CSV table of C-alpha atoms and ligand atoms in Angstrom, one decimal:
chain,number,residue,atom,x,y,z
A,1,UNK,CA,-25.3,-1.7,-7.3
A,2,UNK,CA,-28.3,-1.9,-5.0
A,3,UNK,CA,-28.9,1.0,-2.6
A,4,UNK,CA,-28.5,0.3,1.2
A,5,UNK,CA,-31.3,0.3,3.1
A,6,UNK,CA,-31.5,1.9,6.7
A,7,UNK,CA,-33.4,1.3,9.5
A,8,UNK,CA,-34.0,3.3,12.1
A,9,UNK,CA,-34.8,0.9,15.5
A,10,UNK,CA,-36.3,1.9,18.4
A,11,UNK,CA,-37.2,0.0,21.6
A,12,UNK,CA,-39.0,0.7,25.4
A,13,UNK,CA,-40.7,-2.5,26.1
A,14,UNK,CA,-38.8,-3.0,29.2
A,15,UNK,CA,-36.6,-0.6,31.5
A,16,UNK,CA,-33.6,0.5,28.5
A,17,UNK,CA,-34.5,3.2,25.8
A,18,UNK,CA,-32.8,2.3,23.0
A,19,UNK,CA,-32.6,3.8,19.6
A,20,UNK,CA,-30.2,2.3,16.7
A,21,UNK,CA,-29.2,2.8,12.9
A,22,UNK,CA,-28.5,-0.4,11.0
A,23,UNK,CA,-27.4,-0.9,7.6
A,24,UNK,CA,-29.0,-3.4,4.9
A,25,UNK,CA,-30.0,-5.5,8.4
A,26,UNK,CA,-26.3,-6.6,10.3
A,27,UNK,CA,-24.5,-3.2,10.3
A,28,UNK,CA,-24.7,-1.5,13.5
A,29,UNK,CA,-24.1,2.1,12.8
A,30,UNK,CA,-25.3,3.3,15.9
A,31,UNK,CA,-26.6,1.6,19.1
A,32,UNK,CA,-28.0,4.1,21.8
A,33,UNK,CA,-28.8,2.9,25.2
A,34,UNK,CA,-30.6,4.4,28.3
A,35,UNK,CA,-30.4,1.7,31.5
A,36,UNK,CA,-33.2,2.5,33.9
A,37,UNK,CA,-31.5,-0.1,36.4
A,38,UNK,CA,-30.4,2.8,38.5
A,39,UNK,CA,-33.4,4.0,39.3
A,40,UNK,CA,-35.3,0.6,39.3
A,41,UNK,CA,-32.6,-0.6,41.9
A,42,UNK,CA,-33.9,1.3,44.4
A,43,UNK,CA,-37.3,-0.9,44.7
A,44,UNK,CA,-35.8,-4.1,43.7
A,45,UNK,CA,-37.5,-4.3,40.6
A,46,UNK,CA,-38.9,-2.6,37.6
A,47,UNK,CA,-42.0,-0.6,38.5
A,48,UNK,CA,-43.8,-0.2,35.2
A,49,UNK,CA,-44.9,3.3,36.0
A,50,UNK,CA,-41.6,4.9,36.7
A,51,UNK,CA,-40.5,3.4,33.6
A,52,UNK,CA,-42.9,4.8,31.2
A,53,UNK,CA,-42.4,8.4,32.7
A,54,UNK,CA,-38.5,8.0,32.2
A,55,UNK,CA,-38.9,6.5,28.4
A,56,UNK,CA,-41.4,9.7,27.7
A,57,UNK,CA,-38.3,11.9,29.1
A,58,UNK,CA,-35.4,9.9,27.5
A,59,UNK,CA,-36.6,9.0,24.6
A,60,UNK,CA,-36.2,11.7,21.9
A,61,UNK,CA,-32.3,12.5,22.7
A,62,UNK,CA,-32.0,8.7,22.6
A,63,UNK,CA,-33.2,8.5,19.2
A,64,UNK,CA,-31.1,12.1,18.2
A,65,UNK,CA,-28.0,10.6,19.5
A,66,UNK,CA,-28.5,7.3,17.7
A,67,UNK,CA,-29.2,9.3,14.1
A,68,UNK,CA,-26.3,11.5,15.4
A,69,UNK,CA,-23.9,8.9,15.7
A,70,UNK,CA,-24.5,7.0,12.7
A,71,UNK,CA,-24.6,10.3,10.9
A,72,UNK,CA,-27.7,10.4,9.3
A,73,UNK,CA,-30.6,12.5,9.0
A,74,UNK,CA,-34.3,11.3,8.9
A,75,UNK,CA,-34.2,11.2,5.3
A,76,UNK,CA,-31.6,8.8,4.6
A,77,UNK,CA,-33.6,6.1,6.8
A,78,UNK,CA,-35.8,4.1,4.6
A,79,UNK,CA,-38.3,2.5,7.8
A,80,UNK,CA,-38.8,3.0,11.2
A,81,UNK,CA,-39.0,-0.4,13.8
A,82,UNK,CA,-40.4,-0.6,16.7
A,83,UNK,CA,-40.7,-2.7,19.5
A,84,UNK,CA,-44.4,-3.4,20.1
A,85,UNK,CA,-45.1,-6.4,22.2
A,86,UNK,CA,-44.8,-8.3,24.6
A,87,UNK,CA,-43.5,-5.9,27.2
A,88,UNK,CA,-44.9,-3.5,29.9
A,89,UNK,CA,-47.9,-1.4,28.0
A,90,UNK,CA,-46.8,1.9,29.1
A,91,UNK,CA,-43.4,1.1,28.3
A,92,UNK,CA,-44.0,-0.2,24.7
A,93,UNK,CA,-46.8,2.6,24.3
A,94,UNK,CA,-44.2,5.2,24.3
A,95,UNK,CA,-42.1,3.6,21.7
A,96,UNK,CA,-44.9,3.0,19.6
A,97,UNK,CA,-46.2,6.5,19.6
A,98,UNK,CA,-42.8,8.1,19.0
A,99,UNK,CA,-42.1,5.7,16.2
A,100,UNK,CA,-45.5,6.3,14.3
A,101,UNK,CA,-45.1,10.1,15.0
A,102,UNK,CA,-41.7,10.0,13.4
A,103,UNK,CA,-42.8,7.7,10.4
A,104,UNK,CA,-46.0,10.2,10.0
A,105,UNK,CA,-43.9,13.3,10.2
A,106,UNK,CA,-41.5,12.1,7.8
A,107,UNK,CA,-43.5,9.7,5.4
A,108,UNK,CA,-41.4,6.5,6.4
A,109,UNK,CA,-42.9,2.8,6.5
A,110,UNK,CA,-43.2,1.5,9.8
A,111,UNK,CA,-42.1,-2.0,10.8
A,112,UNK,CA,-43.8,-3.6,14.2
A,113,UNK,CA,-41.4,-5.9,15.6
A,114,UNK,CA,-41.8,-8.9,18.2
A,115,UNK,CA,-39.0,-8.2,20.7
A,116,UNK,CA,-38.1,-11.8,21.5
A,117,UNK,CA,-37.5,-12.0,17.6
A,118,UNK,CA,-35.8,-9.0,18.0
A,119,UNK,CA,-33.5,-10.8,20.8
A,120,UNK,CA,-33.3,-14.1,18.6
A,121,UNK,CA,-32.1,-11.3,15.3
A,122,UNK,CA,-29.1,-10.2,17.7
A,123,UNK,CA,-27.3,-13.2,16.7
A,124,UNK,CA,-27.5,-12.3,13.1
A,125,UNK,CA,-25.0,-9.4,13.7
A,126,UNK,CA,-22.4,-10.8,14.9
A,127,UNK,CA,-22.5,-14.3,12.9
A,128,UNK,CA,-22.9,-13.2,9.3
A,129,UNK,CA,-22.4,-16.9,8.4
A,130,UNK,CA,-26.0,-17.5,10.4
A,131,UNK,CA,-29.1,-18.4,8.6
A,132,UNK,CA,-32.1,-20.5,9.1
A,133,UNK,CA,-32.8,-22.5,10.0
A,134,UNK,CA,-31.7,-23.0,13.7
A,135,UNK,CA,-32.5,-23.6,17.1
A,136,UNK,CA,-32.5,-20.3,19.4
A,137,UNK,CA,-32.5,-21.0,23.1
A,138,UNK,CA,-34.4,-17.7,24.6
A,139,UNK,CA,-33.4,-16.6,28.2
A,140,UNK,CA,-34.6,-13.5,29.7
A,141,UNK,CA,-36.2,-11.9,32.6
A,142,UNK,CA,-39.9,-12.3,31.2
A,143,UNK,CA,-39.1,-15.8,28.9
A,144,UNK,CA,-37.5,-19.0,28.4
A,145,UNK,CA,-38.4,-20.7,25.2
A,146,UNK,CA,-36.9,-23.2,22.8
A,147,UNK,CA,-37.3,-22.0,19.6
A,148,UNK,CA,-36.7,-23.5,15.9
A,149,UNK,CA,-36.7,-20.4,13.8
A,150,UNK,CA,-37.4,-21.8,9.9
A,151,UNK,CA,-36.8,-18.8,8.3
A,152,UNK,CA,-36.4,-15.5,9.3
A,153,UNK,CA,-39.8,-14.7,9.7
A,154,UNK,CA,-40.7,-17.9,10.5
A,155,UNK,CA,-40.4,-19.5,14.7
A,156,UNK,CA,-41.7,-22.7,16.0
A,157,UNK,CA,-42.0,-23.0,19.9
A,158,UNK,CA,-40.9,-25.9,20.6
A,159,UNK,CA,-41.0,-25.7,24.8
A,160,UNK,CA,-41.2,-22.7,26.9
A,161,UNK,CA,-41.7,-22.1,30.8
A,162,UNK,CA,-44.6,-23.6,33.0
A,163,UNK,CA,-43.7,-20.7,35.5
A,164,UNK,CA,-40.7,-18.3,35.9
A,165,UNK,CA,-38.6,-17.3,33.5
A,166,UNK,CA,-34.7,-18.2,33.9
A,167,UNK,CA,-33.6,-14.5,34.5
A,168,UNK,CA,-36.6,-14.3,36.9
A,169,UNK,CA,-35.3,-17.1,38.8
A,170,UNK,CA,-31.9,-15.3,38.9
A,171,UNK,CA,-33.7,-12.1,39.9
A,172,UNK,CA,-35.4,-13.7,42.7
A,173,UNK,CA,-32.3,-15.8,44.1
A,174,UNK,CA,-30.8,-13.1,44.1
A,175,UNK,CA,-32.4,-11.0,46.2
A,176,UNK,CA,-33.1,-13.6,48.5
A,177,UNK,CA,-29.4,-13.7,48.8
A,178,UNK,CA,-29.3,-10.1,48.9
A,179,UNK,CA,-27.4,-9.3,46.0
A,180,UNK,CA,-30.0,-6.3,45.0
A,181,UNK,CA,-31.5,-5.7,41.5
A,182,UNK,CA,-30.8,-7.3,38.7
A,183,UNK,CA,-29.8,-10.6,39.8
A,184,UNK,CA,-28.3,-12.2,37.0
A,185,UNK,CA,-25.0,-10.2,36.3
A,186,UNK,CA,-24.3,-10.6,40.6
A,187,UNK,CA,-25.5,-14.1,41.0
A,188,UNK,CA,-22.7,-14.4,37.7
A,189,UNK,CA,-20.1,-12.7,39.2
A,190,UNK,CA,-20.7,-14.3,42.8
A,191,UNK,CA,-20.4,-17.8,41.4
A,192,UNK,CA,-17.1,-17.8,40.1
A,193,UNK,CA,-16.2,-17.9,43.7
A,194,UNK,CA,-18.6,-20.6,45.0
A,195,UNK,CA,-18.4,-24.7,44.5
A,196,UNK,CA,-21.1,-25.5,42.2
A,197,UNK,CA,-21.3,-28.9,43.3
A,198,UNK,CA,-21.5,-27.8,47.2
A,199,UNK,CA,-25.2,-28.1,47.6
A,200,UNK,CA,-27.4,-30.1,45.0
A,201,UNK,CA,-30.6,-28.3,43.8
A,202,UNK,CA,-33.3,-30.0,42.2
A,203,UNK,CA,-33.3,-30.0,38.4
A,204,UNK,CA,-37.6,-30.0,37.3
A,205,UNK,CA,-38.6,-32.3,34.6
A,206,UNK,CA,-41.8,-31.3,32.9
A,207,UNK,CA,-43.7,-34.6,31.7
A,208,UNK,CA,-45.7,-34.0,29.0
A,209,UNK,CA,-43.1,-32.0,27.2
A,210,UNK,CA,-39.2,-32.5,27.0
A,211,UNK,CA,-38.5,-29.3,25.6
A,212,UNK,CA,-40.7,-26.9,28.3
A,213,UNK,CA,-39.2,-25.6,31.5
A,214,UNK,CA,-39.8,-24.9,35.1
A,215,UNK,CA,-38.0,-23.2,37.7
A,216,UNK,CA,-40.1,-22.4,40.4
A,217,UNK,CA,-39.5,-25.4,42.2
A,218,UNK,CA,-35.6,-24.4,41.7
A,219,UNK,CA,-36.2,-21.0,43.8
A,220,UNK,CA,-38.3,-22.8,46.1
A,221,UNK,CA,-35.8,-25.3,47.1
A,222,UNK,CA,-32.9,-22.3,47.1
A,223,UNK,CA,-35.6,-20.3,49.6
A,224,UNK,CA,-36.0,-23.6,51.8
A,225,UNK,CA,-32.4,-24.0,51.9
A,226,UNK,CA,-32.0,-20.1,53.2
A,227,UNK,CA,-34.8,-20.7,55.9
A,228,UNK,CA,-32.9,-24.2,57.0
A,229,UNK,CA,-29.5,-23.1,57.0
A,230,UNK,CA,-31.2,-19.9,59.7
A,231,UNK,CA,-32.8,-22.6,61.2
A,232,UNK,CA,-30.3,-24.7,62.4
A,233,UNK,CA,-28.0,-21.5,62.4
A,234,UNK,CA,-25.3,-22.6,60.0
A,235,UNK,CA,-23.5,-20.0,58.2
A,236,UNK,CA,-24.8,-19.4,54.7
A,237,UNK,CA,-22.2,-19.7,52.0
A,238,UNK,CA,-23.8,-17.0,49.0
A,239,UNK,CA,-21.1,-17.9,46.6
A,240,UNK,CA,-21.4,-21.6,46.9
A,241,UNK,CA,-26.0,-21.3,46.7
A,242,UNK,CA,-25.4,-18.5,43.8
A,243,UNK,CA,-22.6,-21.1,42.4
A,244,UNK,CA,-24.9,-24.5,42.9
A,245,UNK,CA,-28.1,-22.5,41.8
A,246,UNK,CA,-26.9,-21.1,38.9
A,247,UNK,CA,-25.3,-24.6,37.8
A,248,UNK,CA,-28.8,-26.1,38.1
A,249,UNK,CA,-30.4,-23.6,35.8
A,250,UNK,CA,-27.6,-24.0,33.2
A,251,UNK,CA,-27.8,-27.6,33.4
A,252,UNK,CA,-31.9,-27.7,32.4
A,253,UNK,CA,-31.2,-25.3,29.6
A,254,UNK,CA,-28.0,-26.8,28.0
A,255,UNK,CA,-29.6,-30.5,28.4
A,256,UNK,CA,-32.8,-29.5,26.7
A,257,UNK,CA,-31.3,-27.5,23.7
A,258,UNK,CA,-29.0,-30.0,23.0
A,259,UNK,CA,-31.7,-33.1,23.6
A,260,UNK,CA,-33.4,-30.2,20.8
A,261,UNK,CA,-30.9,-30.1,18.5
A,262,UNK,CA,-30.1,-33.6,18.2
A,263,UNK,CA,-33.4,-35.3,18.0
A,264,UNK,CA,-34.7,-32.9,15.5
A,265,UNK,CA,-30.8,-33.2,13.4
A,266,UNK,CA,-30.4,-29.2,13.6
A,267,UNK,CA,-26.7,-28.6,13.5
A,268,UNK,CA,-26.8,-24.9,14.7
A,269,UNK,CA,-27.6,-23.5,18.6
A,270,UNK,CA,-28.0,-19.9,18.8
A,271,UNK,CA,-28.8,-18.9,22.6
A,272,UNK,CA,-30.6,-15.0,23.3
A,273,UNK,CA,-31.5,-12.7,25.9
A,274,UNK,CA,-30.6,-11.2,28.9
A,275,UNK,CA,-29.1,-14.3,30.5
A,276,UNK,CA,-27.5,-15.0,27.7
A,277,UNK,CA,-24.6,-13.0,28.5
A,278,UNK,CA,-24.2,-15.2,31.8
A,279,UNK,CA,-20.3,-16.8,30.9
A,280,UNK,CA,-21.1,-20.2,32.6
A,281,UNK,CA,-24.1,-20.7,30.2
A,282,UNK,CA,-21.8,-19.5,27.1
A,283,UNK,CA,-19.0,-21.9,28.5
A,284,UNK,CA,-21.3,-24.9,29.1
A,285,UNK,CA,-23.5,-24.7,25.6
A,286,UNK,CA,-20.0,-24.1,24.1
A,287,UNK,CA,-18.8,-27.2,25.9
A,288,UNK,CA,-21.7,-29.4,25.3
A,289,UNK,CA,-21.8,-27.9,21.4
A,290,UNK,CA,-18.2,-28.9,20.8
A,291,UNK,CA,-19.0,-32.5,22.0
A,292,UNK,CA,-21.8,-33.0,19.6
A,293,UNK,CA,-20.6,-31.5,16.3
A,294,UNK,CA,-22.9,-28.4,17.2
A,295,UNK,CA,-21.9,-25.2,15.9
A,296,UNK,CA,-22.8,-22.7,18.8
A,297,UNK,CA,-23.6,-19.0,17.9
A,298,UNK,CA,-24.3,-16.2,20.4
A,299,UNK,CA,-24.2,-12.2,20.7
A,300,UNK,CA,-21.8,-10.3,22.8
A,301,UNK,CA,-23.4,-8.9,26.0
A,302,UNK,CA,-24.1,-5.6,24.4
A,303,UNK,CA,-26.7,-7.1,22.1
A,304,UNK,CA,-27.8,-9.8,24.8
A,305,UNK,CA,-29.8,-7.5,26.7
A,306,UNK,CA,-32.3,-5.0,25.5
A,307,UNK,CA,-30.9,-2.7,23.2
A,308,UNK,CA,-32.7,-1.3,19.5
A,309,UNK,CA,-29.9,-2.9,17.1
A,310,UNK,CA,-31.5,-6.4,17.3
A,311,UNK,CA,-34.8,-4.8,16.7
A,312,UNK,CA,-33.6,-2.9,13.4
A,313,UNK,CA,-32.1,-6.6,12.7
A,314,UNK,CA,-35.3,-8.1,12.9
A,315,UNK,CA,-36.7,-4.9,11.1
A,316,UNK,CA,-34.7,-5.1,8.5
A,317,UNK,CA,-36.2,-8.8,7.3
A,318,UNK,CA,-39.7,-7.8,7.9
A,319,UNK,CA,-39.2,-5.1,5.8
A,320,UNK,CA,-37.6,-6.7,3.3
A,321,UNK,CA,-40.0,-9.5,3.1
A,322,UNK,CA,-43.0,-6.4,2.6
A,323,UNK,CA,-44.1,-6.0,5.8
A,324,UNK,CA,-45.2,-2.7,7.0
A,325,UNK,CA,-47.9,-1.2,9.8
A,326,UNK,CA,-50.6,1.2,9.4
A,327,UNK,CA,-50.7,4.3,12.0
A,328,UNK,CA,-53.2,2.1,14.1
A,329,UNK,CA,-50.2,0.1,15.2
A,330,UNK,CA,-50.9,-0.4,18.7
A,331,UNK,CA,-48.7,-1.6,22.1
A,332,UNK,CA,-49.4,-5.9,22.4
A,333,UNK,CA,-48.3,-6.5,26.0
A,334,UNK,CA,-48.9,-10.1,25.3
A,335,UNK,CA,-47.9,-10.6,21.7
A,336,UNK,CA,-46.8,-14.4,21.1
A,337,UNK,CA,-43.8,-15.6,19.1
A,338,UNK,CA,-44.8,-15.5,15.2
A,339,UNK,CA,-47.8,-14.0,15.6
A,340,UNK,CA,-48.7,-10.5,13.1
A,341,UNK,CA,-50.9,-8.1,14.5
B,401,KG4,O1,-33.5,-9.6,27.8
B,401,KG4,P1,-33.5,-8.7,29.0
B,401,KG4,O2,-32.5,-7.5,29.0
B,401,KG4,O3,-34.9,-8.2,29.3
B,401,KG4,C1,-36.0,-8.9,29.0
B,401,KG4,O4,-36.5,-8.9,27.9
B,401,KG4,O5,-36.5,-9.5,30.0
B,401,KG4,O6,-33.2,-9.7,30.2
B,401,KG4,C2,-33.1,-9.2,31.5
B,401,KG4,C3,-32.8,-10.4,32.4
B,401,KG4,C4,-32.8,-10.1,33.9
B,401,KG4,O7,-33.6,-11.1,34.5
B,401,KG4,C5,-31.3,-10.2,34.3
B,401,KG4,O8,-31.1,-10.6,35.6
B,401,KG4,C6,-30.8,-11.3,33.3
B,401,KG4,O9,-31.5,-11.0,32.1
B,401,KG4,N1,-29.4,-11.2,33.1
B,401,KG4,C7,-28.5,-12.2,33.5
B,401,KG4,C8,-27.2,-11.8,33.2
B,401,KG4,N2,-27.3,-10.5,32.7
B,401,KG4,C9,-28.6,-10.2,32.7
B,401,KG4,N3,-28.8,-13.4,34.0
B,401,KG4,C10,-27.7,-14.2,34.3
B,401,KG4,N4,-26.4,-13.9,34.0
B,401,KG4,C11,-26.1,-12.7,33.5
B,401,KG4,N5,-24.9,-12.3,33.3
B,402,ZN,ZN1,-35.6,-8.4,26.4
């Protein structure tokens, strides 16, 4: 019998500090995550330097609960990951210095990892049925891509954002709305009340490419509709904008995966990322999935978001496949998809 292989995860690109054991790639046998939105909250957005300062502070009893809870020592893990790009520098720095210190200390390979292949791995432990290839629709609150991933180390963009990213467009609704910090989970919740149909926001189409994205045009028109509706004094409705704006974004993204999917004859949508855990996104790619003999895979919300398990996933294959990085393994704030540093 082959010996199972453990990876020890760690990620601080953004505002969680995360730290997870996984088991020979899918098994999550631990999944440890410290939310900064609390503190973030109160300035209405992450501010990069308080978020270094707390992953510096957070960090090691992350990682001590995560080996705690899986119950395992440092020597029964066989590579450290880490999240090194893209994210905030100071952010990812932290993670990268802990992980290399820990893989120095203890004579373990390390494993760089890409964290939007890390969010596009997060379907993997869920779906054990899932392979490549697929198509992975990418949603957060720095990216929106459309990805074809060939193999699991292997990612073709096939259209990504002229401008905002989807959750920044939620982000920035909502706090034009004043729903606070972060946007997406409120504007989600505030919808199911609204009439998605009640005011009709423009849907961008990007010419030279059917498969990119904008959406700054989207929070434009939501921002002139707040000034007009003050204007003219008419009473804003926020569940029916957060409703109508929210069914604009979802439209452009379920359109264009499944125009994806089709003309290229891929018969599997994964969708990853924060605002993948929006339920009217699930429901609609579901829905449009379903109508076109698409088999639709997603995470749960858990592993939507930023959390270390989906970087031990994406770990794990790296590994696997012989990849390992020196101790000169540095923080790539702008790393691109498929690229090895
Ligand atoms: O993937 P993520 O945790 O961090 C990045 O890598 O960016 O994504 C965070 C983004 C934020 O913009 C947040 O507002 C959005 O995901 N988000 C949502 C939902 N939950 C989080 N957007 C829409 N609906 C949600 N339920
Ligand atoms: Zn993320």
């Amino acid at each position: 019998m082959e010996k199972d292989v453990y990876i020890l995860a760690i990620e601080s690109s953004c505002d969680e500090t995360a730290a997870a054991v996984m088991k020979n790639g899918r098994e999550v046998c631990s999944n440890v995550i410290y939310s900064q939105i609390e503190l973030h909250k109160l300035y209405g957005g992450v501010v990069p330097e308080i978020a270094s300062r707390k992953h510096i502070e957070k960090i090691n009893y992350v990682i001590e609960e995560a080996l705690e809870k899986a119950n395992k020592k440092l020597a029964d893990i066989d590579a450290i990951a880490v999240t090194y790009g893209p994210g905030l520098v100071g952010a990812l720095l932290v993670g990268v210095a802990e992980a290399k210190a820990i893989a120095y200390a203890a004579n373990k390979p390390l494993v760089g990892v890409h964290h939007i292949e890390g969010h596009i791995a997060a379907n993997y432990i869920e779906n054990l049925d899932l392979e490549p290839p697929f198509l992975c629709l990418v949603v957060s609150g720095g990216h929106t891509h459309l990805v074809k991933v060939e193999d699991y180390d292997r990612f073709e963009i096939l259209g990504k954002t002229r401008d905002d990213a989807a959750g920044e467009a939620f982000d920035k609704v909502a706090r034009a709305i004043g729903l606070g910090y972060p946007g997406g989970p409120k504007i989600d919740a505030l919808a199911k009340e609204g009439d998605k149909n009640a005011i009709a926001f423009p849907r961008a189409k990007v010419d030279d490419n059917p498969y990119d994205f904008s959406f700054s045009g989207l929070k434009s028109a939501v921002l002139n509709y707040l000034n007009q509706c003050e204007m003219k004094q008419v009473e804003i409705n926020r569940a029916d904008v957060a409703a109508s704006f929210q069914y604009a974004v979802i439209d452009v993204l379920t359109t264009h995966a499944i125009v994806a999917a089709k003309e290229l004859g891929i018969e599997k949508l994964a969708v990853a990322g924060g605002v993948a855990s929006n339920s009217s996104l699930r429901e609609s790619l579901q829905e449009a999935c379903e109508k076109e003999g698409i088999q639709f895979y997603h995470p749960s919300p858990i592993y939507c978001t930023d959390n270390a398990a989906m970087i031990g996933v994406a770990g794990y294959y790296s590994y696997i496949n012989g990849v390992s990085h020196g101790l000169d393994l540095n923080a790539v704030p702008n790393l691109k998809i498929g690229q090895r540093m």
